[in-house]
PDB file of C-alpha atoms and ligand atoms in Angstrom:
ATOM      1  CA  UNK A   1      14.123 -26.100  27.612  1.00 53.00           C
ATOM      2  CA  UNK A   2      14.553 -26.552  31.431  1.00 65.00           C
ATOM      3  CA  UNK A   3      11.403 -25.600  33.564  1.00 88.00           C
ATOM      4  CA  UNK A   4      13.805 -25.024  36.290  1.00 93.00           C
ATOM      5  CA  UNK A   5      14.261 -21.371  37.506  1.00 96.00           C
ATOM      6  CA  UNK A   6      17.344 -20.352  39.726  1.00 97.00           C
ATOM      7  CA  UNK A   7      16.788 -17.162  41.549  1.00 97.00           C
ATOM      8  CA  UNK A   8      19.775 -15.489  43.382  1.00 97.00           C
ATOM      9  CA  UNK A   9      19.050 -14.708  47.043  1.00 96.00           C
ATOM     10  CA  UNK A  10      21.421 -11.746  47.539  1.00 96.00           C
ATOM     11  CA  UNK A  11      24.462 -10.504  45.761  1.00 93.00           C
ATOM     12  CA  UNK A  12      26.796 -12.225  48.126  1.00 91.00           C
ATOM     13  CA  UNK A  13      25.361 -15.826  48.134  1.00 95.00           C
ATOM     14  CA  UNK A  14      22.606 -18.536  47.511  1.00 97.00           C
ATOM     15  CA  UNK A  15      19.789 -18.954  45.116  1.00 98.00           C
ATOM     16  CA  UNK A  16      16.362 -20.505  45.288  1.00 98.00           C
ATOM     17  CA  UNK A  17      15.616 -23.337  42.959  1.00 98.00           C
ATOM     18  CA  UNK A  18      11.959 -23.377  41.655  1.00 97.00           C
ATOM     19  CA  UNK A  19      10.164 -25.892  39.608  1.00 95.00           C
ATOM     20  CA  UNK A  20      11.636 -29.232  41.006  1.00 95.00           C
ATOM     21  CA  UNK A  21      10.399 -31.990  42.963  1.00 95.00           C
ATOM     22  CA  UNK A  22      13.391 -33.378  45.007  1.00 96.00           C
ATOM     23  CA  UNK A  23      11.368 -36.594  45.759  1.00 94.00           C
ATOM     24  CA  UNK A  24      11.322 -37.468  42.039  1.00 91.00           C
ATOM     25  CA  UNK A  25      14.160 -35.684  40.020  1.00 93.00           C
ATOM     26  CA  UNK A  26      15.042 -36.693  36.581  1.00 93.00           C
ATOM     27  CA  UNK A  27      18.587 -36.906  35.338  1.00 93.00           C
ATOM     28  CA  UNK A  28      18.256 -33.577  33.518  1.00 93.00           C
ATOM     29  CA  UNK A  29      16.657 -31.856  36.596  1.00 94.00           C
ATOM     30  CA  UNK A  30      19.588 -33.277  38.514  1.00 95.00           C
ATOM     31  CA  UNK A  31      22.222 -31.579  36.430  1.00 95.00           C
ATOM     32  CA  UNK A  32      20.325 -28.334  36.529  1.00 95.00           C
ATOM     33  CA  UNK A  33      20.321 -28.618  40.274  1.00 97.00           C
ATOM     34  CA  UNK A  34      24.019 -29.562  40.419  1.00 96.00           C
ATOM     35  CA  UNK A  35      24.851 -26.469  38.170  1.00 96.00           C
ATOM     36  CA  UNK A  36      22.955 -24.174  40.599  1.00 97.00           C
ATOM     37  CA  UNK A  37      24.709 -25.705  43.582  1.00 97.00           C
ATOM     38  CA  UNK A  38      28.185 -25.262  42.009  1.00 96.00           C
ATOM     39  CA  UNK A  39      27.249 -21.715  40.984  1.00 96.00           C
ATOM     40  CA  UNK A  40      25.626 -20.447  44.233  1.00 97.00           C
ATOM     41  CA  UNK A  41      27.296 -22.571  47.144  1.00 97.00           C
ATOM     42  CA  UNK A  42      23.941 -22.776  48.878  1.00 98.00           C
ATOM     43  CA  UNK A  43      20.551 -23.424  47.256  1.00 98.00           C
ATOM     44  CA  UNK A  44      17.237 -23.505  48.562  1.00 98.00           C
ATOM     45  CA  UNK A  45      13.941 -25.407  47.700  1.00 98.00           C
ATOM     46  CA  UNK A  46      10.293 -24.509  48.700  1.00 98.00           C
ATOM     47  CA  UNK A  47       7.092 -26.545  49.178  1.00 97.00           C
ATOM     48  CA  UNK A  48       8.878 -29.993  49.061  1.00 97.00           C
ATOM     49  CA  UNK A  49       7.188 -32.954  50.518  1.00 95.00           C
ATOM     50  CA  UNK A  50      10.059 -35.531  51.285  1.00 96.00           C
ATOM     51  CA  UNK A  51      10.038 -38.606  53.437  1.00 97.00           C
ATOM     52  CA  UNK A  52      13.077 -39.672  55.234  1.00 98.00           C
ATOM     53  CA  UNK A  53      13.607 -42.423  52.762  1.00 97.00           C
ATOM     54  CA  UNK A  54      13.477 -39.746  49.851  1.00 97.00           C
ATOM     55  CA  UNK A  55      15.701 -37.493  51.686  1.00 98.00           C
ATOM     56  CA  UNK A  56      18.311 -40.346  52.045  1.00 98.00           C
ATOM     57  CA  UNK A  57      17.877 -41.509  48.363  1.00 97.00           C
ATOM     58  CA  UNK A  58      18.422 -37.872  47.157  1.00 97.00           C
ATOM     59  CA  UNK A  59      21.612 -37.555  49.279  1.00 98.00           C
ATOM     60  CA  UNK A  60      23.051 -40.764  47.938  1.00 97.00           C
ATOM     61  CA  UNK A  61      22.734 -39.264  44.298  1.00 96.00           C
ATOM     62  CA  UNK A  62      25.605 -36.908  45.432  1.00 97.00           C
ATOM     63  CA  UNK A  63      27.882 -39.299  47.155  1.00 96.00           C
ATOM     64  CA  UNK A  64      28.229 -41.536  50.235  1.00 97.00           C
ATOM     65  CA  UNK A  65      26.613 -40.324  53.399  1.00 97.00           C
ATOM     66  CA  UNK A  66      28.696 -39.565  56.493  1.00 95.00           C
ATOM     67  CA  UNK A  67      27.135 -40.401  59.722  1.00 93.00           C
ATOM     68  CA  UNK A  68      27.688 -37.733  62.305  1.00 90.00           C
ATOM     69  CA  UNK A  69      29.620 -38.809  65.428  1.00 88.00           C
ATOM     70  CA  UNK A  70      28.276 -36.287  67.705  1.00 90.00           C
ATOM     71  CA  UNK A  71      24.593 -35.478  66.997  1.00 87.00           C
ATOM     72  CA  UNK A  72      21.909 -37.726  67.935  1.00 88.00           C
ATOM     73  CA  UNK A  73      20.564 -39.681  64.998  1.00 92.00           C
ATOM     74  CA  UNK A  74      16.889 -40.344  64.101  1.00 93.00           C
ATOM     75  CA  UNK A  75      15.893 -43.474  65.727  1.00 92.00           C
ATOM     76  CA  UNK A  76      15.012 -45.348  62.503  1.00 96.00           C
ATOM     77  CA  UNK A  77      17.524 -43.758  59.929  1.00 96.00           C
ATOM     78  CA  UNK A  78      20.986 -43.503  61.437  1.00 96.00           C
ATOM     79  CA  UNK A  79      21.928 -41.615  58.226  1.00 97.00           C
ATOM     80  CA  UNK A  80      19.810 -38.650  59.417  1.00 97.00           C
ATOM     81  CA  UNK A  81      21.296 -36.443  62.110  1.00 96.00           C
ATOM     82  CA  UNK A  82      18.859 -34.539  64.108  1.00 96.00           C
ATOM     83  CA  UNK A  83      19.237 -30.939  64.803  1.00 96.00           C
ATOM     84  CA  UNK A  84      16.899 -30.609  67.533  1.00 95.00           C
ATOM     85  CA  UNK A  85      16.052 -27.736  70.025  1.00 96.00           C
ATOM     86  CA  UNK A  86      13.210 -28.617  72.588  1.00 95.00           C
ATOM     87  CA  UNK A  87      11.112 -25.959  74.218  1.00 96.00           C
ATOM     88  CA  UNK A  88      12.970 -26.092  77.471  1.00 95.00           C
ATOM     89  CA  UNK A  89      16.561 -26.113  75.890  1.00 95.00           C
ATOM     90  CA  UNK A  90      18.346 -22.747  75.519  1.00 95.00           C
ATOM     91  CA  UNK A  91      21.378 -23.817  73.333  1.00 94.00           C
ATOM     92  CA  UNK A  92      20.714 -24.773  69.759  1.00 95.00           C
ATOM     93  CA  UNK A  93      22.842 -26.655  67.360  1.00 95.00           C
ATOM     94  CA  UNK A  94      24.997 -24.730  64.815  1.00 95.00           C
ATOM     95  CA  UNK A  95      24.558 -21.368  66.642  1.00 95.00           C
ATOM     96  CA  UNK A  96      27.821 -19.818  65.307  1.00 95.00           C
ATOM     97  CA  UNK A  97      29.508 -19.511  61.951  1.00 96.00           C
ATOM     98  CA  UNK A  98      30.990 -22.981  60.786  1.00 97.00           C
ATOM     99  CA  UNK A  99      31.209 -25.349  57.993  1.00 96.00           C
ATOM    100  CA  UNK A 100      30.303 -29.000  58.796  1.00 96.00           C
ATOM    101  CA  UNK A 101      32.818 -31.619  59.408  1.00 95.00           C
ATOM    102  CA  UNK A 102      35.935 -29.556  58.614  1.00 96.00           C
ATOM    103  CA  UNK A 103      37.454 -31.740  61.534  1.00 95.00           C
ATOM    104  CA  UNK A 104      37.398 -34.749  58.976  1.00 94.00           C
ATOM    105  CA  UNK A 105      40.498 -35.595  56.832  1.00 93.00           C
ATOM    106  CA  UNK A 106      38.221 -35.748  53.904  1.00 92.00           C
ATOM    107  CA  UNK A 107      35.798 -32.715  54.779  1.00 91.00           C
ATOM    108  CA  UNK A 108      32.276 -33.161  54.015  1.00 95.00           C
ATOM    109  CA  UNK A 109      31.010 -32.108  50.576  1.00 96.00           C
ATOM    110  CA  UNK A 110      27.428 -30.976  51.332  1.00 97.00           C
ATOM    111  CA  UNK A 111      24.582 -31.026  53.834  1.00 98.00           C
ATOM    112  CA  UNK A 112      20.955 -31.180  53.015  1.00 98.00           C
ATOM    113  CA  UNK A 113      18.535 -29.913  55.713  1.00 98.00           C
ATOM    114  CA  UNK A 114      14.863 -30.565  55.661  1.00 98.00           C
ATOM    115  CA  UNK A 115      12.569 -28.659  57.946  1.00 98.00           C
ATOM    116  CA  UNK A 116      10.563 -31.063  60.214  1.00 98.00           C
ATOM    117  CA  UNK A 117       9.058 -28.863  63.063  1.00 98.00           C
ATOM    118  CA  UNK A 118       9.533 -25.097  63.066  1.00 98.00           C
ATOM    119  CA  UNK A 119       8.924 -22.242  65.549  1.00 98.00           C
ATOM    120  CA  UNK A 120       6.225 -20.022  64.716  1.00 97.00           C
ATOM    121  CA  UNK A 121       8.689 -17.163  64.200  1.00 96.00           C
ATOM    122  CA  UNK A 122      12.377 -17.120  64.166  1.00 97.00           C
ATOM    123  CA  UNK A 123      15.019 -20.039  63.666  1.00 98.00           C
ATOM    124  CA  UNK A 124      16.195 -18.772  60.228  1.00 98.00           C
ATOM    125  CA  UNK A 125      19.724 -19.808  59.033  1.00 98.00           C
ATOM    126  CA  UNK A 126      22.364 -17.548  57.801  1.00 98.00           C
ATOM    127  CA  UNK A 127      24.885 -18.537  55.164  1.00 98.00           C
ATOM    128  CA  UNK A 128      28.039 -16.817  53.850  1.00 98.00           C
ATOM    129  CA  UNK A 129      30.014 -17.392  50.645  1.00 98.00           C
ATOM    130  CA  UNK A 130      33.678 -18.105  51.087  1.00 98.00           C
ATOM    131  CA  UNK A 131      34.124 -17.574  47.393  1.00 97.00           C
ATOM    132  CA  UNK A 132      33.148 -14.008  47.986  1.00 98.00           C
ATOM    133  CA  UNK A 133      35.159 -13.813  51.199  1.00 98.00           C
ATOM    134  CA  UNK A 134      38.372 -14.891  49.241  1.00 98.00           C
ATOM    135  CA  UNK A 135      37.611 -12.716  46.190  1.00 98.00           C
ATOM    136  CA  UNK A 136      37.492  -9.671  48.656  1.00 98.00           C
ATOM    137  CA  UNK A 137      40.904 -10.287  50.260  1.00 98.00           C
ATOM    138  CA  UNK A 138      43.785  -8.030  49.057  1.00 98.00           C
ATOM    139  CA  UNK A 139      46.249  -9.333  46.668  1.00 98.00           C
ATOM    140  CA  UNK A 140      48.913  -9.165  49.312  1.00 98.00           C
ATOM    141  CA  UNK A 141      46.868 -11.184  51.885  1.00 98.00           C
ATOM    142  CA  UNK A 142      45.691 -13.766  49.186  1.00 98.00           C
ATOM    143  CA  UNK A 143      49.579 -14.128  48.491  1.00 98.00           C
ATOM    144  CA  UNK A 144      50.376 -14.681  52.270  1.00 98.00           C
ATOM    145  CA  UNK A 145      47.533 -17.289  52.688  1.00 98.00           C
ATOM    146  CA  UNK A 146      48.293 -19.217  49.583  1.00 96.00           C
ATOM    147  CA  UNK A 147      50.304 -22.410  50.651  1.00 93.00           C
ATOM    148  CA  UNK A 148      49.404 -22.028  54.510  1.00 98.00           C
ATOM    149  CA  UNK A 149      47.503 -24.742  56.189  1.00 98.00           C
ATOM    150  CA  UNK A 150      45.258 -24.642  59.205  1.00 98.00           C
ATOM    151  CA  UNK A 151      44.468 -27.180  61.859  1.00 98.00           C
ATOM    152  CA  UNK A 152      40.963 -28.182  62.373  1.00 97.00           C
ATOM    153  CA  UNK A 153      39.487 -30.225  65.390  1.00 96.00           C
ATOM    154  CA  UNK A 154      36.001 -31.167  66.842  1.00 94.00           C
ATOM    155  CA  UNK A 155      37.322 -30.368  70.335  1.00 92.00           C
ATOM    156  CA  UNK A 156      36.296 -26.759  70.608  1.00 89.00           C
ATOM    157  CA  UNK A 157      32.651 -27.728  69.930  1.00 90.00           C
ATOM    158  CA  UNK A 158      32.473 -31.346  71.153  1.00 89.00           C
ATOM    159  CA  UNK A 159      35.215 -31.745  73.554  1.00 88.00           C
ATOM    160  CA  UNK A 160      34.701 -32.345  77.312  1.00 85.00           C
ATOM    161  CA  UNK A 161      35.299 -28.665  77.904  1.00 82.00           C
ATOM    162  CA  UNK A 162      33.903 -27.513  74.377  1.00 85.00           C
ATOM    163  CA  UNK A 163      30.892 -25.500  73.681  1.00 86.00           C
ATOM    164  CA  UNK A 164      28.205 -27.923  73.827  1.00 88.00           C
ATOM    165  CA  UNK A 165      29.164 -29.450  77.115  1.00 84.00           C
ATOM    166  CA  UNK A 166      28.678 -26.147  78.756  1.00 78.00           C
ATOM    167  CA  UNK A 167      25.006 -25.920  77.794  1.00 82.00           C
ATOM    168  CA  UNK A 168      21.915 -28.057  77.707  1.00 87.00           C
ATOM    169  CA  UNK A 169      22.289 -29.947  74.416  1.00 85.00           C
ATOM    170  CA  UNK A 170      23.212 -32.919  76.635  1.00 69.00           C
ATOM    171  CA  UNK A 171      22.611 -35.679  73.961  1.00 79.00           C
ATOM    172  CA  UNK A 172      25.763 -34.611  71.981  1.00 82.00           C
ATOM    173  CA  UNK A 173      28.544 -37.333  72.056  1.00 85.00           C
ATOM    174  CA  UNK A 174      31.668 -35.999  73.804  1.00 87.00           C
ATOM    175  CA  UNK A 175      35.059 -36.090  71.839  1.00 85.00           C
ATOM    176  CA  UNK A 176      37.776 -37.077  74.317  1.00 84.00           C
ATOM    177  CA  UNK A 177      40.728 -37.233  71.990  1.00 82.00           C
ATOM    178  CA  UNK A 178      42.352 -34.003  70.663  1.00 79.00           C
ATOM    179  CA  UNK A 179      42.669 -34.952  67.039  1.00 90.00           C
ATOM    180  CA  UNK A 180      43.773 -32.271  64.586  1.00 94.00           C
ATOM    181  CA  UNK A 181      43.650 -32.548  60.804  1.00 96.00           C
ATOM    182  CA  UNK A 182      45.217 -30.094  58.516  1.00 97.00           C
ATOM    183  CA  UNK A 183      43.652 -28.405  55.214  1.00 97.00           C
ATOM    184  CA  UNK A 184      44.813 -25.514  52.931  1.00 97.00           C
ATOM    185  CA  UNK A 185      43.619 -22.239  54.056  1.00 98.00           C
ATOM    186  CA  UNK A 186      42.497 -21.294  50.720  1.00 98.00           C
ATOM    187  CA  UNK A 187      41.041 -24.221  48.842  1.00 97.00           C
ATOM    188  CA  UNK A 188      40.489 -24.716  45.033  1.00 96.00           C
ATOM    189  CA  UNK A 189      36.848 -25.947  44.785  1.00 95.00           C
ATOM    190  CA  UNK A 190      36.975 -29.524  43.058  1.00 93.00           C
ATOM    191  CA  UNK A 191      33.927 -28.772  40.814  1.00 93.00           C
ATOM    192  CA  UNK A 192      33.915 -24.957  40.233  1.00 94.00           C
ATOM    193  CA  UNK A 193      37.743 -24.375  40.147  1.00 96.00           C
ATOM    194  CA  UNK A 194      37.137 -21.301  42.319  1.00 97.00           C
ATOM    195  CA  UNK A 195      39.235 -20.261  45.288  1.00 98.00           C
ATOM    196  CA  UNK A 196      37.433 -20.186  48.811  1.00 98.00           C
ATOM    197  CA  UNK A 197      38.677 -19.272  52.432  1.00 98.00           C
ATOM    198  CA  UNK A 198      38.661 -22.547  54.243  1.00 98.00           C
ATOM    199  CA  UNK A 199      38.879 -21.852  58.158  1.00 98.00           C
ATOM    200  CA  UNK A 200      35.987 -21.310  60.376  1.00 98.00           C
ATOM    201  CA  UNK A 201      35.259 -20.258  63.999  1.00 96.00           C
ATOM    202  CA  UNK A 202      33.789 -23.568  65.389  1.00 96.00           C
ATOM    203  CA  UNK A 203      36.549 -25.979  64.246  1.00 97.00           C
ATOM    204  CA  UNK A 204      39.683 -24.144  63.206  1.00 97.00           C
ATOM    205  CA  UNK A 205      42.283 -24.133  66.076  1.00 96.00           C
ATOM    206  CA  UNK A 206      45.511 -22.550  64.560  1.00 98.00           C
ATOM    207  CA  UNK A 207      47.671 -22.456  61.410  1.00 98.00           C
ATOM    208  CA  UNK A 208      49.782 -25.396  60.995  1.00 98.00           C
ATOM    209  CA  UNK A 209      53.349 -24.986  62.331  1.00 98.00           C
ATOM    210  CA  UNK A 210      52.013 -22.034  64.478  1.00 98.00           C
ATOM    211  CA  UNK A 211      50.879 -21.826  68.011  1.00 98.00           C
ATOM    212  CA  UNK A 212      47.263 -21.045  69.018  1.00 97.00           C
ATOM    213  CA  UNK A 213      48.457 -17.760  70.450  1.00 98.00           C
ATOM    214  CA  UNK A 214      50.462 -16.792  67.399  1.00 98.00           C
ATOM    215  CA  UNK A 215      47.593 -17.807  64.974  1.00 98.00           C
ATOM    216  CA  UNK A 216      44.675 -15.913  66.916  1.00 98.00           C
ATOM    217  CA  UNK A 217      45.253 -12.373  65.499  1.00 98.00           C
ATOM    218  CA  UNK A 218      45.223 -13.431  61.851  1.00 98.00           C
ATOM    219  CA  UNK A 219      42.677 -16.304  62.442  1.00 98.00           C
ATOM    220  CA  UNK A 220      40.267 -13.757  64.238  1.00 98.00           C
ATOM    221  CA  UNK A 221      40.920 -11.375  61.486  1.00 98.00           C
ATOM    222  CA  UNK A 222      39.840 -13.997  58.647  1.00 98.00           C
ATOM    223  CA  UNK A 223      36.682 -15.147  60.672  1.00 98.00           C
ATOM    224  CA  UNK A 224      35.515 -11.520  61.060  1.00 98.00           C
ATOM    225  CA  UNK A 225      36.085 -10.852  57.475  1.00 98.00           C
ATOM    226  CA  UNK A 226      34.203 -14.092  56.516  1.00 98.00           C
ATOM    227  CA  UNK A 227      31.243 -13.089  58.576  1.00 97.00           C
ATOM    228  CA  UNK A 228      30.747  -9.594  56.623  1.00 97.00           C
ATOM    229  CA  UNK A 229      27.102  -9.104  55.664  1.00 97.00           C
ATOM    230  CA  UNK A 230      28.206  -8.495  51.923  1.00 97.00           C
ATOM    231  CA  UNK A 231      28.920 -12.243  51.654  1.00 98.00           C
ATOM    232  CA  UNK A 232      25.721 -13.428  53.265  1.00 97.00           C
ATOM    233  CA  UNK A 233      22.077 -14.356  52.833  1.00 98.00           C
ATOM    234  CA  UNK A 234      19.520 -15.509  55.314  1.00 98.00           C
ATOM    235  CA  UNK A 235      16.968 -18.107  54.767  1.00 98.00           C
ATOM    236  CA  UNK A 236      13.675 -18.084  56.383  1.00 98.00           C
ATOM    237  CA  UNK A 237      12.294 -21.666  56.781  1.00 98.00           C
ATOM    238  CA  UNK A 238       8.584 -22.636  56.205  1.00 98.00           C
ATOM    239  CA  UNK A 239       6.998 -26.235  56.058  1.00 97.00           C
ATOM    240  CA  UNK A 240       8.643 -27.917  52.985  1.00 97.00           C
ATOM    241  CA  UNK A 241      11.738 -25.870  52.809  1.00 98.00           C
ATOM    242  CA  UNK A 242      15.062 -27.604  52.161  1.00 98.00           C
ATOM    243  CA  UNK A 243      18.573 -26.182  52.149  1.00 98.00           C
ATOM    244  CA  UNK A 244      21.364 -27.740  50.588  1.00 98.00           C
ATOM    245  CA  UNK A 245      24.843 -26.161  51.103  1.00 98.00           C
ATOM    246  CA  UNK A 246      28.310 -26.686  49.786  1.00 97.00           C
ATOM    247  CA  UNK A 247      30.689 -27.021  52.898  1.00 97.00           C
ATOM    248  CA  UNK A 248      33.796 -26.099  50.904  1.00 96.00           C
ATOM    249  CA  UNK A 249      32.292 -22.673  49.733  1.00 97.00           C
ATOM    250  CA  UNK A 250      30.136 -21.531  52.340  1.00 98.00           C
ATOM    251  CA  UNK A 251      29.648 -21.111  56.071  1.00 98.00           C
ATOM    252  CA  UNK A 252      26.170 -21.235  57.849  1.00 98.00           C
ATOM    253  CA  UNK A 253      24.921 -20.059  61.359  1.00 98.00           C
ATOM    254  CA  UNK A 254      21.632 -21.233  62.869  1.00 98.00           C
ATOM    255  CA  UNK A 255      19.982 -18.098  64.617  1.00 98.00           C
ATOM    256  CA  UNK A 256      18.777 -19.057  68.071  1.00 97.00           C
ATOM    257  CA  UNK A 257      15.809 -16.569  68.664  1.00 98.00           C
ATOM    258  CA  UNK A 258      12.840 -18.912  69.225  1.00 98.00           C
ATOM    259  CA  UNK A 259      13.331 -19.847  73.061  1.00 97.00           C
ATOM    260  CA  UNK A 260      10.308 -21.703  74.430  1.00 97.00           C
ATOM    261  CA  UNK A 261       9.374 -23.180  71.029  1.00 97.00           C
ATOM    262  CA  UNK A 262      10.501 -26.394  69.355  1.00 97.00           C
ATOM    263  CA  UNK A 263      12.691 -26.835  66.184  1.00 98.00           C
ATOM    264  CA  UNK A 264      13.553 -30.098  64.414  1.00 97.00           C
ATOM    265  CA  UNK A 265      15.493 -30.338  61.317  1.00 98.00           C
ATOM    266  CA  UNK A 266      16.726 -33.542  59.531  1.00 98.00           C
ATOM    267  CA  UNK A 267      20.256 -33.287  58.198  1.00 98.00           C
ATOM    268  CA  UNK A 268      22.095 -35.569  55.895  1.00 98.00           C
ATOM    269  CA  UNK A 269      25.964 -34.862  55.278  1.00 97.00           C
ATOM    270  CA  UNK A 270      27.411 -36.100  51.933  1.00 97.00           C
ATOM    271  CA  UNK A 271      31.210 -37.254  52.062  1.00 95.00           C
ATOM    272  CA  UNK A 272      33.709 -35.114  50.206  1.00 93.00           C
ATOM    273  CA  UNK A 273      37.303 -35.654  48.946  1.00 87.00           C
ATOM    274  CA  UNK A 274      40.579 -34.305  50.156  1.00 88.00           C
ATOM    275  CA  UNK A 275      40.963 -30.523  49.820  1.00 90.00           C
ATOM    276  CA  UNK A 276      43.748 -29.027  47.529  1.00 86.00           C
TER     277      UNK A 276
HETATM  278  C1  SIN B   1      23.597 -26.827  61.159  1.00 67.08           C
HETATM  279  O1  SIN B   1      24.528 -26.153  61.676  1.00 67.08           O
HETATM  280  O2  SIN B   1      23.902 -27.836  60.393  1.00 67.08           O
HETATM  281  C2  SIN B   1      22.064 -26.603  61.536  1.00 67.08           C
HETATM  282  C3  SIN B   1      21.731 -25.427  60.728  1.00 67.08           C
HETATM  283  C4  SIN B   1      20.399 -25.226  61.197  1.00 67.08           C
HETATM  284  O3  SIN B   1      19.707 -25.694  62.006  1.00 67.08           O
HETATM  285  O4  SIN B   1      19.621 -24.240  60.621  1.00 67.08           O
END
């Protein structure tokens, strides 16, 4: 009998996984964690004590690590992207609904975020299930979106006139080339076989074959739909907390409500496969 307990966070998304030590995970516990991840889209762990080396080792059990081209990396471990906001900064990283690396041809499978320094209060992260968002669409809209593709680019966030250049996250690297990649609007998850909505506010620019202006009404509708509270959960971090989300099945949003305090998270992103 497994000693692992999986407790759903909300009706919409997420689960807490209790009774595991991620620094020393047996193969059978790994399978239980994998099942929870596939079933819930985002899973949360409490009271973990994990070194950067153990964080990297855990990530490698899921696949190859993608080194983020924009975020500053940890000085010793290039595999670890720093999600940092200093006391004097006003802009946080990830402060809008998005899914990581949808601008890559093979979008990221998952991201593993470890809390390193937390504000006294605030700095929670919200997640939303794109399975639930897809399921709630009308049969007519599902049929329209099936077979459509959308373009994704890092420019909106990391371009010279993108979101981060307007603020004080000045250590972000600038993307100078407008590269767009295309993914299905509705993806079939490679492990669960479930359908999920795969557009997001930060990186989706337009539908393939449509102009930005033509795309805006439908894209805005889908983004507003995906951010409905019914599909979401909110995670309050504490020392020892870890979140592991599936970028093919969820969005996330880092809440920027702790000005004047420092927050540092270590993120490792695991490579995915082309989406169909
Ligand atoms: C991210 O968007 O990857 C960061 C999320 C967070 O800092 O809570």
